[in-house]
PDB file of C-alpha atoms in Angstrom:
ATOM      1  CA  UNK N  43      -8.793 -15.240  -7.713  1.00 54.00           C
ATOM      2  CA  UNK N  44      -5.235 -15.544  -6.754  1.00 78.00           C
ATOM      3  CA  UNK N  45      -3.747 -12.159  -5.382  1.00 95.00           C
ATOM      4  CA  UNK N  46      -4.205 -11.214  -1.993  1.00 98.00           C
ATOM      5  CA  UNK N  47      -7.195 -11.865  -0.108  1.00 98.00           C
ATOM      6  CA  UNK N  48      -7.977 -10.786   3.575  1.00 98.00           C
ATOM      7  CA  UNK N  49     -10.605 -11.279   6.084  1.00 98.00           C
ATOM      8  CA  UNK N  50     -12.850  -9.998   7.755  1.00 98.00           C
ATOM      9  CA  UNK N  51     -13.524  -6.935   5.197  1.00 97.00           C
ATOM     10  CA  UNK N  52     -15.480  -5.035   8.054  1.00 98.00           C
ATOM     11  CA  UNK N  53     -14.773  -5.266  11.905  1.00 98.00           C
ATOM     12  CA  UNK N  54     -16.881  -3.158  14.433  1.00 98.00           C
ATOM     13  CA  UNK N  55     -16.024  -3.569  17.910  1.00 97.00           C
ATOM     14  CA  UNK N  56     -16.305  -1.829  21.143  1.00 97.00           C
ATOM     15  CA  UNK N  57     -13.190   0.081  22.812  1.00 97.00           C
ATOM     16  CA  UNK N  58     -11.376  -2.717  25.124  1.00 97.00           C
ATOM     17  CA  UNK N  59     -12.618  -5.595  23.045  1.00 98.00           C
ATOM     18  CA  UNK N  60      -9.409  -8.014  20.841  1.00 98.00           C
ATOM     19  CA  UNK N  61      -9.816  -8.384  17.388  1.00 98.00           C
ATOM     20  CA  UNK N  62      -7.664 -10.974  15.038  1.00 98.00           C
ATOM     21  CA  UNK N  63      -7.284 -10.060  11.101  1.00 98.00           C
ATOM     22  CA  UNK N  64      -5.942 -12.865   9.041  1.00 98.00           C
ATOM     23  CA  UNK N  65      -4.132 -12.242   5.361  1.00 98.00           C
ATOM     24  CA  UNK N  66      -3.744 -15.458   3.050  1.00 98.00           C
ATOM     25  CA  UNK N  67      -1.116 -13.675   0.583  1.00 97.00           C
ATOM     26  CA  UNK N  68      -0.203 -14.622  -3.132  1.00 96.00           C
ATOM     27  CA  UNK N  69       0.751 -18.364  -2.962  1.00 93.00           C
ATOM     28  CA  UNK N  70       4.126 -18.641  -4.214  1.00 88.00           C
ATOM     29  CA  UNK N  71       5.096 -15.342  -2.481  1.00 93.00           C
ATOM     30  CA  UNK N  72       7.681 -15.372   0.884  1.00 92.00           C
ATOM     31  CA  UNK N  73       7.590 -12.216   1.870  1.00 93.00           C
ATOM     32  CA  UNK N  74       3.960 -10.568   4.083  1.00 95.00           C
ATOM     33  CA  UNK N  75       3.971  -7.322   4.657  1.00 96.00           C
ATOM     34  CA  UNK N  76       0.932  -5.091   7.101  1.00 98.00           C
ATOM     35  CA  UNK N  77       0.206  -1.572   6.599  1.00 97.00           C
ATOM     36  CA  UNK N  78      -2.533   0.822   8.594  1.00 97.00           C
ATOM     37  CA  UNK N  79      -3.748   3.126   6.629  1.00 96.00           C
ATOM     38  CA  UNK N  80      -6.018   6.255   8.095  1.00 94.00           C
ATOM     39  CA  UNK N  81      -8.657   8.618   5.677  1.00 90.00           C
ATOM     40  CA  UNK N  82      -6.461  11.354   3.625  1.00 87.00           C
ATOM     41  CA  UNK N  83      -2.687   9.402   4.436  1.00 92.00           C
ATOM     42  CA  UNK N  84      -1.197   6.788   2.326  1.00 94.00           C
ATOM     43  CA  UNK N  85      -0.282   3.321   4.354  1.00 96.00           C
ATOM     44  CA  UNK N  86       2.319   3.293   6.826  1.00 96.00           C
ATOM     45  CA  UNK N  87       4.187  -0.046   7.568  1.00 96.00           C
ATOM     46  CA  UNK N  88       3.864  -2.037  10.474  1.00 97.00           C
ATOM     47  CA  UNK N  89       5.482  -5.124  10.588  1.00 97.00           C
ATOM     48  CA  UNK N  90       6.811  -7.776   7.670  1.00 95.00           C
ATOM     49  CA  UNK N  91       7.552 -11.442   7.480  1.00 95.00           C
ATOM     50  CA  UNK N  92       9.642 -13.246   5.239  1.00 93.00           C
ATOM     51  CA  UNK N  93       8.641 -17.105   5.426  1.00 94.00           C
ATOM     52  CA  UNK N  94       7.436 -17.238   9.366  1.00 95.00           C
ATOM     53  CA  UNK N  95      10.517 -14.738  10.593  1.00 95.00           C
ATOM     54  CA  UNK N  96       9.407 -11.900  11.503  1.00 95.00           C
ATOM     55  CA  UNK N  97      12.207  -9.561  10.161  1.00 93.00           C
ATOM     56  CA  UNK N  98      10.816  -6.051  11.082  1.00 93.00           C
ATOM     57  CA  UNK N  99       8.336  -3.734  13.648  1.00 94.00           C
ATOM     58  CA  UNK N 100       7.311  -0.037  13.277  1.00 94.00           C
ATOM     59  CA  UNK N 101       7.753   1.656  15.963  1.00 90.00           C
ATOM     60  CA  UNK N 102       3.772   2.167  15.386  1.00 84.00           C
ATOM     61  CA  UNK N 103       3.576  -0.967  16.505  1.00 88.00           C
ATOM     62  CA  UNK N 104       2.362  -1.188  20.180  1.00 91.00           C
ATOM     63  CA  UNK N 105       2.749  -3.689  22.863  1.00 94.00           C
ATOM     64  CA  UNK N 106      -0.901  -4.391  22.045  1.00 97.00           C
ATOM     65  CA  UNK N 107      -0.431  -5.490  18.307  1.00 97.00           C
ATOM     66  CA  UNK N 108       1.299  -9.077  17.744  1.00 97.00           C
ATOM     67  CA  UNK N 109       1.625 -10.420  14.364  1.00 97.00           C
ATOM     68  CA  UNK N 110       2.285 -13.655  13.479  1.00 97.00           C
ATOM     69  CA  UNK N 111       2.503 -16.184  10.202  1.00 97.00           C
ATOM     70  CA  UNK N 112       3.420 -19.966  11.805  1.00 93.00           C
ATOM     71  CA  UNK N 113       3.743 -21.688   8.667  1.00 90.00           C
ATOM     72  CA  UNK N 114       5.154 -19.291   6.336  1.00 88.00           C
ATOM     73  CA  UNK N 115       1.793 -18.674   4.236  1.00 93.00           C
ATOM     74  CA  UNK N 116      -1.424 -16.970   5.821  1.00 97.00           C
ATOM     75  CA  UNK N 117      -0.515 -14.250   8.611  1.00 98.00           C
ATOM     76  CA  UNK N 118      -2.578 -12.897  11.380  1.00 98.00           C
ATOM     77  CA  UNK N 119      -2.841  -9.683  13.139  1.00 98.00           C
ATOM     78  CA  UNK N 120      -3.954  -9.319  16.834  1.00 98.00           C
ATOM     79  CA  UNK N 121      -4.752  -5.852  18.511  1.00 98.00           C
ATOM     80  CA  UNK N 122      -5.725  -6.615  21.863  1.00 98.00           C
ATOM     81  CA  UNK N 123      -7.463  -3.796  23.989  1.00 98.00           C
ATOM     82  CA  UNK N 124      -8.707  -1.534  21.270  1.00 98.00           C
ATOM     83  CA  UNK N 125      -8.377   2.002  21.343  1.00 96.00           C
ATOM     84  CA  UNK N 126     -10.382   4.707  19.128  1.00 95.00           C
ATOM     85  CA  UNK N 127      -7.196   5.111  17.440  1.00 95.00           C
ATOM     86  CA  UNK N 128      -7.078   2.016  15.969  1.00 97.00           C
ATOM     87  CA  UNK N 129      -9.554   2.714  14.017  1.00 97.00           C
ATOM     88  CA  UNK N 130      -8.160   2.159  10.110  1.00 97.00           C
ATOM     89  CA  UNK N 131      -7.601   0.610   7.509  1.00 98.00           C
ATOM     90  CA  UNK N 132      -5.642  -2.735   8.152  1.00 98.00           C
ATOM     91  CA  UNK N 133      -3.944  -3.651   4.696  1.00 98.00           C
ATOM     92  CA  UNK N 134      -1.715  -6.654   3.789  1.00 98.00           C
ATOM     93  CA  UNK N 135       0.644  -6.967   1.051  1.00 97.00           C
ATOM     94  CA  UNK N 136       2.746 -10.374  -0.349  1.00 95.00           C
ATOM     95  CA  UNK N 137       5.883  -9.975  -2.944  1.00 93.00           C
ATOM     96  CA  UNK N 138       8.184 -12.584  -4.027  1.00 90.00           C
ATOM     97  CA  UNK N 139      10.973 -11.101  -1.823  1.00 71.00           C
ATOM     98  CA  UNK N 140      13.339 -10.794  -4.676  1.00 68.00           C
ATOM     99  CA  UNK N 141      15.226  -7.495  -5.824  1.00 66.00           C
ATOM    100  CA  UNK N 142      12.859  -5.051  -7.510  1.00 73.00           C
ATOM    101  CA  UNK N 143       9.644  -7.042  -7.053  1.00 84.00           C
ATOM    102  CA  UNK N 144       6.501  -5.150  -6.358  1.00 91.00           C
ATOM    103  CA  UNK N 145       3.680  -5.558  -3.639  1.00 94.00           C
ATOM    104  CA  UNK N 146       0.928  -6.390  -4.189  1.00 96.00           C
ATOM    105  CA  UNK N 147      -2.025  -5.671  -1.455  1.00 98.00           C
ATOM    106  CA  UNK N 148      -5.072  -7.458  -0.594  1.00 98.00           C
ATOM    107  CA  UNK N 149      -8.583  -5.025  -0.402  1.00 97.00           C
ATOM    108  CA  UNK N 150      -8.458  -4.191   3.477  1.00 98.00           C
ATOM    109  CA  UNK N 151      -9.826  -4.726   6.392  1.00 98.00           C
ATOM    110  CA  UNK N 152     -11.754  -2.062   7.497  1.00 98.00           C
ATOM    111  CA  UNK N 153     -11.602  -2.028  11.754  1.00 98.00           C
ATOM    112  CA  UNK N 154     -13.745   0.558  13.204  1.00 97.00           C
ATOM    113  CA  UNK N 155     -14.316   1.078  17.058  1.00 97.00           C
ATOM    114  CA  UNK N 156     -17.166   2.408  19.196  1.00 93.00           C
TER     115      UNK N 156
ATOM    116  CA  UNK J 164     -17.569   2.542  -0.295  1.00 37.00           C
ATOM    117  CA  UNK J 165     -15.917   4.570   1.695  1.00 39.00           C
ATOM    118  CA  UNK J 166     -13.637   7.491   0.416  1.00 40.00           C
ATOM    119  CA  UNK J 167     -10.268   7.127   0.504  1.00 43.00           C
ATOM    120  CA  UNK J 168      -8.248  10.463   1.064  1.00 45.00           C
ATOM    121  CA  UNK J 169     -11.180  12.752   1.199  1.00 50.00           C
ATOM    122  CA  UNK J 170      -8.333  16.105   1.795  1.00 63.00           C
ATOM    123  CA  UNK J 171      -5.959  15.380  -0.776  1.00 80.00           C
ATOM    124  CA  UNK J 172      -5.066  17.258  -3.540  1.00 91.00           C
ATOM    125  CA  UNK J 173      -7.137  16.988  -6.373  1.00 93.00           C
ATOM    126  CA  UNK J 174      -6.277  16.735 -10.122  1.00 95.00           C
ATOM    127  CA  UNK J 175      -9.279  17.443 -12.721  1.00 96.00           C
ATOM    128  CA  UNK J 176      -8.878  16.351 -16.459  1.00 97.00           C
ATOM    129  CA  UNK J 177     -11.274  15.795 -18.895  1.00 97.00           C
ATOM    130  CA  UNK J 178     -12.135  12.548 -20.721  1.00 97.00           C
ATOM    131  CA  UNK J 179      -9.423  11.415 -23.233  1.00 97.00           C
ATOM    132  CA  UNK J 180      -6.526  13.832 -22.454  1.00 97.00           C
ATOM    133  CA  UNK J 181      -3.815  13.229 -20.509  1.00 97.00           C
ATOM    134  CA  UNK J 182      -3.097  13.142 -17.017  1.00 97.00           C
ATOM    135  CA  UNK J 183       0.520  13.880 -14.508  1.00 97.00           C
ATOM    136  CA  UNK J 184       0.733  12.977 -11.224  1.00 97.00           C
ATOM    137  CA  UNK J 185       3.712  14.138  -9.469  1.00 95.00           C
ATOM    138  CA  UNK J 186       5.360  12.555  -6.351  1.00 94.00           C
ATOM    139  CA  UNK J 187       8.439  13.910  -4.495  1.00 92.00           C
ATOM    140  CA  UNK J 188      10.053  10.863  -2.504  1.00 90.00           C
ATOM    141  CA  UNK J 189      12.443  11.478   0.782  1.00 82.00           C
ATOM    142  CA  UNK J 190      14.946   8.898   0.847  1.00 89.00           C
ATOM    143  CA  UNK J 191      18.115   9.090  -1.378  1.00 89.00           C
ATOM    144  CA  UNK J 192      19.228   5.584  -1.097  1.00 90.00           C
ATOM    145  CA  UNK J 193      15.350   4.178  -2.261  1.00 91.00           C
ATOM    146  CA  UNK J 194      16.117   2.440  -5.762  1.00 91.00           C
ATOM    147  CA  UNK J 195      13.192   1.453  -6.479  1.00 93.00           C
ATOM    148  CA  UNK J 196       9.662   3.102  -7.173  1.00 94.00           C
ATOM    149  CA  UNK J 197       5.988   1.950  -7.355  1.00 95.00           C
ATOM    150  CA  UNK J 198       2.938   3.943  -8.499  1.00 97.00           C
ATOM    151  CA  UNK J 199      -0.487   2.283  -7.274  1.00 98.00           C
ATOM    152  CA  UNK J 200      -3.859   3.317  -7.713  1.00 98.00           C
ATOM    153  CA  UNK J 201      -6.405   3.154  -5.101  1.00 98.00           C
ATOM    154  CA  UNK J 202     -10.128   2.547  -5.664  1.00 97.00           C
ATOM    155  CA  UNK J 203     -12.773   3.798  -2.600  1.00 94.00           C
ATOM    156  CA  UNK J 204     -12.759   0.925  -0.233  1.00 92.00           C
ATOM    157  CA  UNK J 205     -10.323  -1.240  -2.252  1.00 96.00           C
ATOM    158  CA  UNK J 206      -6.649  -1.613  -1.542  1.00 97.00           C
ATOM    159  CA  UNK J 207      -3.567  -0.382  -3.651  1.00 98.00           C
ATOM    160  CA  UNK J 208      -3.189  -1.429  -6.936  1.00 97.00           C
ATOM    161  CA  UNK J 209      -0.261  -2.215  -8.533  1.00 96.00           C
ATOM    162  CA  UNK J 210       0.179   0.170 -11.829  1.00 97.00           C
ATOM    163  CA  UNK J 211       4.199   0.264 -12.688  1.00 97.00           C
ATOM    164  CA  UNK J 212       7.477   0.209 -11.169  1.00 95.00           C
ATOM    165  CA  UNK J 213      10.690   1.258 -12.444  1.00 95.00           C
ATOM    166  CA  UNK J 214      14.503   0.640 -10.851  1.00 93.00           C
ATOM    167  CA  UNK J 215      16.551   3.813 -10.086  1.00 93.00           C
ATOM    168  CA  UNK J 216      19.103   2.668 -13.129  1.00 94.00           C
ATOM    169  CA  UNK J 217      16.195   3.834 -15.535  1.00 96.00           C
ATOM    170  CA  UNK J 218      14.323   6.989 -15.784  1.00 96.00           C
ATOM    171  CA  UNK J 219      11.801   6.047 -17.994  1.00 98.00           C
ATOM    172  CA  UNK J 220       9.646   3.246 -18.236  1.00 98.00           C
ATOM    173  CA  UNK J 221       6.335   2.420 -20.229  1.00 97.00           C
ATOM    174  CA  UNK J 222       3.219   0.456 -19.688  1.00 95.00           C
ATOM    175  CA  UNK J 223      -0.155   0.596 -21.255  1.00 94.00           C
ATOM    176  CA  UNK J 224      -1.176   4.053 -21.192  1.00 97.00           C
ATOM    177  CA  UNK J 225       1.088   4.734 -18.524  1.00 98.00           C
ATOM    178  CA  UNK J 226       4.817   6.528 -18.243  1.00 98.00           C
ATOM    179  CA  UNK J 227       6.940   6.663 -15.667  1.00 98.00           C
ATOM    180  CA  UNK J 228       9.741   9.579 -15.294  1.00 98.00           C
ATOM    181  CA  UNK J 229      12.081   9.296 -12.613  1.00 97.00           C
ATOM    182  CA  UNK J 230      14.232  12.183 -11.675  1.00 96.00           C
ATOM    183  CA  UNK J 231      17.181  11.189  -9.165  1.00 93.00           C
ATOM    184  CA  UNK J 232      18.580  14.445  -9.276  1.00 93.00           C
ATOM    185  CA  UNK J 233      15.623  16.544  -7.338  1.00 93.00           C
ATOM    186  CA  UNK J 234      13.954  12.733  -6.175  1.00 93.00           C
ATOM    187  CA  UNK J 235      11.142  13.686  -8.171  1.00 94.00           C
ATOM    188  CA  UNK J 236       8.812  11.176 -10.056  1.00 94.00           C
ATOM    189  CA  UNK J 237       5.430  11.289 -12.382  1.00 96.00           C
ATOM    190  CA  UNK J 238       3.050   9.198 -13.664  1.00 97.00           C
ATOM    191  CA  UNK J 239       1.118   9.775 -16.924  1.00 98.00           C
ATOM    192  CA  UNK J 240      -1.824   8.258 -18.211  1.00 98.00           C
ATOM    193  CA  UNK J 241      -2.453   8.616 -22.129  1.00 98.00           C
ATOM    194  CA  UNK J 242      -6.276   8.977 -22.821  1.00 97.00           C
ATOM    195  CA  UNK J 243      -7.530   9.333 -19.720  1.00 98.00           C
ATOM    196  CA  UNK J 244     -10.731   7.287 -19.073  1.00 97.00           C
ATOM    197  CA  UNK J 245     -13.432   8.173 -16.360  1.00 96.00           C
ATOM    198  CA  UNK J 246     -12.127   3.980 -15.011  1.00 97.00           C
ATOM    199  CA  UNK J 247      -9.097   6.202 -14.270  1.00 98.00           C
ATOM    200  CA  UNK J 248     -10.355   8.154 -11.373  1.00 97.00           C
ATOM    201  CA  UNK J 249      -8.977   7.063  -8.081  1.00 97.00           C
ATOM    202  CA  UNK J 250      -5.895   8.244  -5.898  1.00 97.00           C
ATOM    203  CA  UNK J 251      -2.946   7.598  -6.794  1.00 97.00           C
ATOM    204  CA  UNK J 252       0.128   6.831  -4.702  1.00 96.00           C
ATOM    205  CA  UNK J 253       4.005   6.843  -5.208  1.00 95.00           C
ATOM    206  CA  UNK J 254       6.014   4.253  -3.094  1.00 95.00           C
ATOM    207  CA  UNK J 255       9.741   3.893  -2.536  1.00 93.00           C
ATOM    208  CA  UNK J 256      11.607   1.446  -1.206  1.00 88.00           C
ATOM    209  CA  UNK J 257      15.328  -0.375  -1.136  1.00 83.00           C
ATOM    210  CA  UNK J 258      16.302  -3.234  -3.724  1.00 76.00           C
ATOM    211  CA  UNK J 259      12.634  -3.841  -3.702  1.00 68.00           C
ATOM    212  CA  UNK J 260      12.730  -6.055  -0.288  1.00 74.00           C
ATOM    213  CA  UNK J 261      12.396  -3.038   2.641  1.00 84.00           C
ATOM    214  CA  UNK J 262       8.855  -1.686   3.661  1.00 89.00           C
ATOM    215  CA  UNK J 263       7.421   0.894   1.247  1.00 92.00           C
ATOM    216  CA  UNK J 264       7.405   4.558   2.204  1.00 92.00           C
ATOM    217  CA  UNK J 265       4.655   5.864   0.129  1.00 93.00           C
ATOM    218  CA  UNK J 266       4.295   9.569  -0.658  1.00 88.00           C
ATOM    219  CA  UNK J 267       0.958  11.610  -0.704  1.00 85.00           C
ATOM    220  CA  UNK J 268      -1.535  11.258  -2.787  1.00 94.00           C
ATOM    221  CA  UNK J 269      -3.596  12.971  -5.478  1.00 96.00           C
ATOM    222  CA  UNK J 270      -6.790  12.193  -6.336  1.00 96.00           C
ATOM    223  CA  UNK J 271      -7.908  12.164 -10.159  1.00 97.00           C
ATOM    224  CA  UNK J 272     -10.950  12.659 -11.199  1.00 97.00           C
ATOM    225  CA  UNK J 273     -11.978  12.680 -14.964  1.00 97.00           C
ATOM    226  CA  UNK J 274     -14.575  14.464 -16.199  1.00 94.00           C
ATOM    227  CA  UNK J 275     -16.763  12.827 -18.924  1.00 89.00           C
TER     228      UNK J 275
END
């Protein structure tokens, strides 16, 4: 399978605890893109990479999230000091960065805290 | 798996007719326009995307009509297939390269 893969696909942890989510997008693909997406609401952005620059951050994007992709291919995502809140879905995306290319997203990770 | 969008609103059709989704998008500089589908627990899949210098475009089984004017789009599947139910999601975005903004979605369910 070559599109977008991301792992874990399930994450339970308790409130106060870090968690790391890592994305290995579509291989020939420069530009990484995260999304959270909550039950009932299509995803909202959080931050995108194109090569290892980071290029953008949501203002959804706390002091507690860092994101980072040191080589240009996989990415990770760090939330340190859960909150309920962060309780979503964690989705990546990968396009070839050109005009008028689509996304295309990897299934999820589900995060869910107690 | 676990629902996605378990309050959205809901379109019904029955097996083999056909189906319209409608999106309204916010942004009058977007050019460009995605429709995915989305499968409970799966992520966004990639259906068809069409360039605001068009305002149609074709797949397989599925139309897209984009309408600058009132920032209005649709989706609509031919023959709808009970493989068809999911929600669906419009997207915009600029030149293809900014974040997507993606509308709210509808849910279709076909009935067999």
């Amino acid at each position: 399978d070559t599109g977008v893969s991301q792992d874990p696909r399930h994450k339970i942890t308790k409130r106060g605890q870090n968690v790391t989510f890592r994305c290995d997008p579509i291989s020939e693909h420069n530009r990484l893109y995260w999304y959270r997406q909550t039950l009932g609401q299509g995803p909202e952005f959080l931050t995108y990479f194109q090569n290892e620059a980071q290029l953008e951050k949501s203002r959804l994007l706390s002091d507690r999230f860092s994101a980072e992709r040191p080589k240009g291919s996989f990415s990770t995502l760090e939330i340190q000091r859960t909150e309920q809140g962060d309780s979503a879905m964690y989705l990546c995306a990968s396009s070839a960065g050109q005009g008028g290319q689509p996304q295309h997203f990897g299934d999820g990770t589900r995060l869910s805290i107690l | 798996g676990e629902s996605v969008g378990l309050h959205l609103p809901t379109l019904s059709v029955q097996e083999g007719d056909n189906s319209i989704i409608n999106c309204a998008y916010s942004n009058s500089a977007s050019d460009y326009f995605i429709w995915y589908k989305q499968e409970s627990g799966k992520g966004p899949q990639f259906i068809i995307d069409i360039r605001s210098n068009m305002d149609k475009r074709q797949g397989q089984r599925v139309t897209v009509l984009l309408n600058k004017t009132v920032k209005h789009l649709s989706l609509q599947i031919a023959a709808t297939q009970p493989g068809d139910s999911a929600v669906y999601f419009c997207a915009e975005n600029i030149q293809g390269n900014t974040p997507l903004v993606f509308g709210k979605g509808t849910r279709l369910s076909v009935i067999a």
